[in-house]
Amino acid sequence: MSNLTNFRPEFVHPPGSNGICPKRIGRLDGVFQKYIDDGEMSGASVIIVRNGQTAHLKTYGLADIETGRAVEIDTLFRIASMTKPITSFAVLQLIEEGKALLNDPISAYLPEFRGGKVLESVPDSDAFRLVDAKRPMTIRHLLTHTSGLCYGGSEPLTAFYRVANITGGFEGFETLERAMMRLGKMPLQFHPGEGWAYGYSTDVLGRLVEVVSGMELDQYFKTRFFEPLQMNDTDFRLSPEKAARLAQVYTKAEDGSLQVYPAQYPYAPPQLYLSGGAGLSSTLLDYARFLQMTLNGGELEGERVLSRRSIELALENHIGGLTPMGGPGFKFGLGFQIHVDPGQSGSPSSKGAYEWGGYWHTTFWVDPVKQLFVVKMSQIYPSDHLDDHPKLRHLTYQALLD
């Protein structure tokens, strides 16, 4: 891990430095410009950092088609689930301070999650039944998405969430405390520890941080991460001045053109729900500072936010034989997906690389072996038809000279 003491991601080092071929990395420009020219996205930005130095920092296209506003390096993006690693690290901070333990039942801190139920199908029938969970849901289950909480799941489970008015985690007109009171009564998709499902686990962890620290989540993040790491543009809510730098979210219209998607968060109307799983907005440079801290083993420019051992523990496989969203070749740690087998995944990333992305088509990965990380921002939904993220990965690694 790097012992970097002076990190300036906005400064691009000379072409060819840090073992990255300038001609080969330049292939990125044509690839991203084609997505924009073809109307697949309005704009994007990419930063590639190696050995603590920025080797590639480019913006493409428009942040707002209607006004002609270009994507800049300080453009703000809704990072959605890229909030999750920050919330997960907040929990690890509290564990370091002796205020919680990884295998503690969440009900010890949030009693509304006591006595969980699992929605099971009845054999040889179309019916479902509620049964007692075999074991308590723990903090570790929540950090690894093995809690049984999900973003809806099967139709019977979705109906429970709909009746309880549990939203997707992006917005809400009530506090995190009140929303978690209802979520704690929702049935689980499976018994804790017996499956992997993406969902509200990290929102629950956000509420855990509030209860244990005695601070609202936005204030905790500000004092424990954003101020020490100089992430000055990252927040749940934006001032009008910063909102002017926010990229629009787009979607494909029936005629193939891009039209504005009505994403409500983070500033209009003012939201009360501080989603630890999806609520932050940030910039390319701010998130680069967060990732460099992880690559440094929990410290950046003399500010230590986590111990080196906590970072190492977070990057272990904590789900055993289960398979996360990334499919074969990937496992899940404490807040990150971990690359464990390139032969299964087909990914050029090194073993031990960690990654995640966001709902509005943002992504990152960190490769400790190559001392490399990449952040890519864009704003389009849905984006399942796009292949720019795997292309970005291959285009990055084909440019490495060592």
Phi, psi and omega in degrees: 000149184289149172255030183307132178245347182221100186250119179232086186295339181284347181265116181270126182281163187303147178306138179090352179285157177061028173069028177243123182287119182298323180294317182289319180290337177295345177298337179302323186300312181294323181295312181289326178296327179293319176302321181288315180298327180278000179074023180275335176205158181277325183189170181198166173214148185221136170233135176237121182240131177225135181054036177077009181234138181284121180261338182208127177215106185223148172240150184223135170073207191245141171277336181212107183296319186297323181261351183076016181287124182282156169290130177241171181290342177256014175297137178270140179232146170285114186267353173047243188289354170288357167290328188302315178300326179293315177298318180298320179290330175298319177296319179295327174300316181293325176293320177299330181273004178075019182266352177197168176230151185303321184263014175293141171294138181296335181294342176294338181246327179237089187299341179295346179262011178282144176071048183294150177242150178244135177271110182248148173280145177276126182305142178057036183203160173268003185275164177231158178217155176262129179233157178294138175298141183291335184208158179293150172284129183251170175300320178298318177303319181291320180293334185253003182060035173248022184282338188097346173285146182213180175263046177118298179071221182292164184301316177300322180289321177302323180297320177300313181297322182294315180297323181277358179059043174272117185271185183284001177095355183273331189211167178170148183255018176228166182286161175302321179303310183292321179296320180291332176300323179280320181299325180297342179265357181283143175292157181264156179285330179203169178293135181310131179090354185254005179198175177233124179213133181282134182180214190280007184307317185284336172295321177297320178296325176300318177292323176302317179301317180298314183295314185286323183273338185077015181237148171293152191299322180296322179289322177299310180302318183298313186280331186259342180232302192292317178289311179299324183267003181057042174268074193283347182249012183256127182191168173281327182236148181242140171292161177305324180294317179286326179301332178293343178263002184283132178287143174287149169267136180239158174222160180278127174281170181300329180276005177091352179280164177270132175231156183296133175265133187283070176279119189278322184280157015253001191226350184218111356281167180302131183256146176262335188279113180266090186283110175292345180263345189200006197265354187273153165244151184202180177242166177304315184287322177298313183291331174298323179294320177298315183290324177297324175301317180295320181291332177280357182085031174102007185223147175215123177050045177085354178259112179263123179253341176212157176283156177301321183292326177296321176297314180299318180296321180296336185260012172276161173285115181251010183240010176058233183274000179289158181242126181276193185301326184292344178089194182304141181095355180237150172229186180227136177258217181262077178108352182226151166276137186244134177273120185241341186210095179299331179295329177273320186279328188077008180274141177282354179298151179289159170301136180094355175294147181230154193198167167189178181211186182228156185305325184269018174080051169246159180202163172206158164211155181232130181241097181297328181297316181268001183050053190223143165215157183226136172235135177230132180240138169200172184220093176210142178211136353286164183227014183300335183278351184271146180237023183290332181291310175296326177296319178302319181296311181294322180292330177290311185288330179291345180269352179285136180259353179212000000 
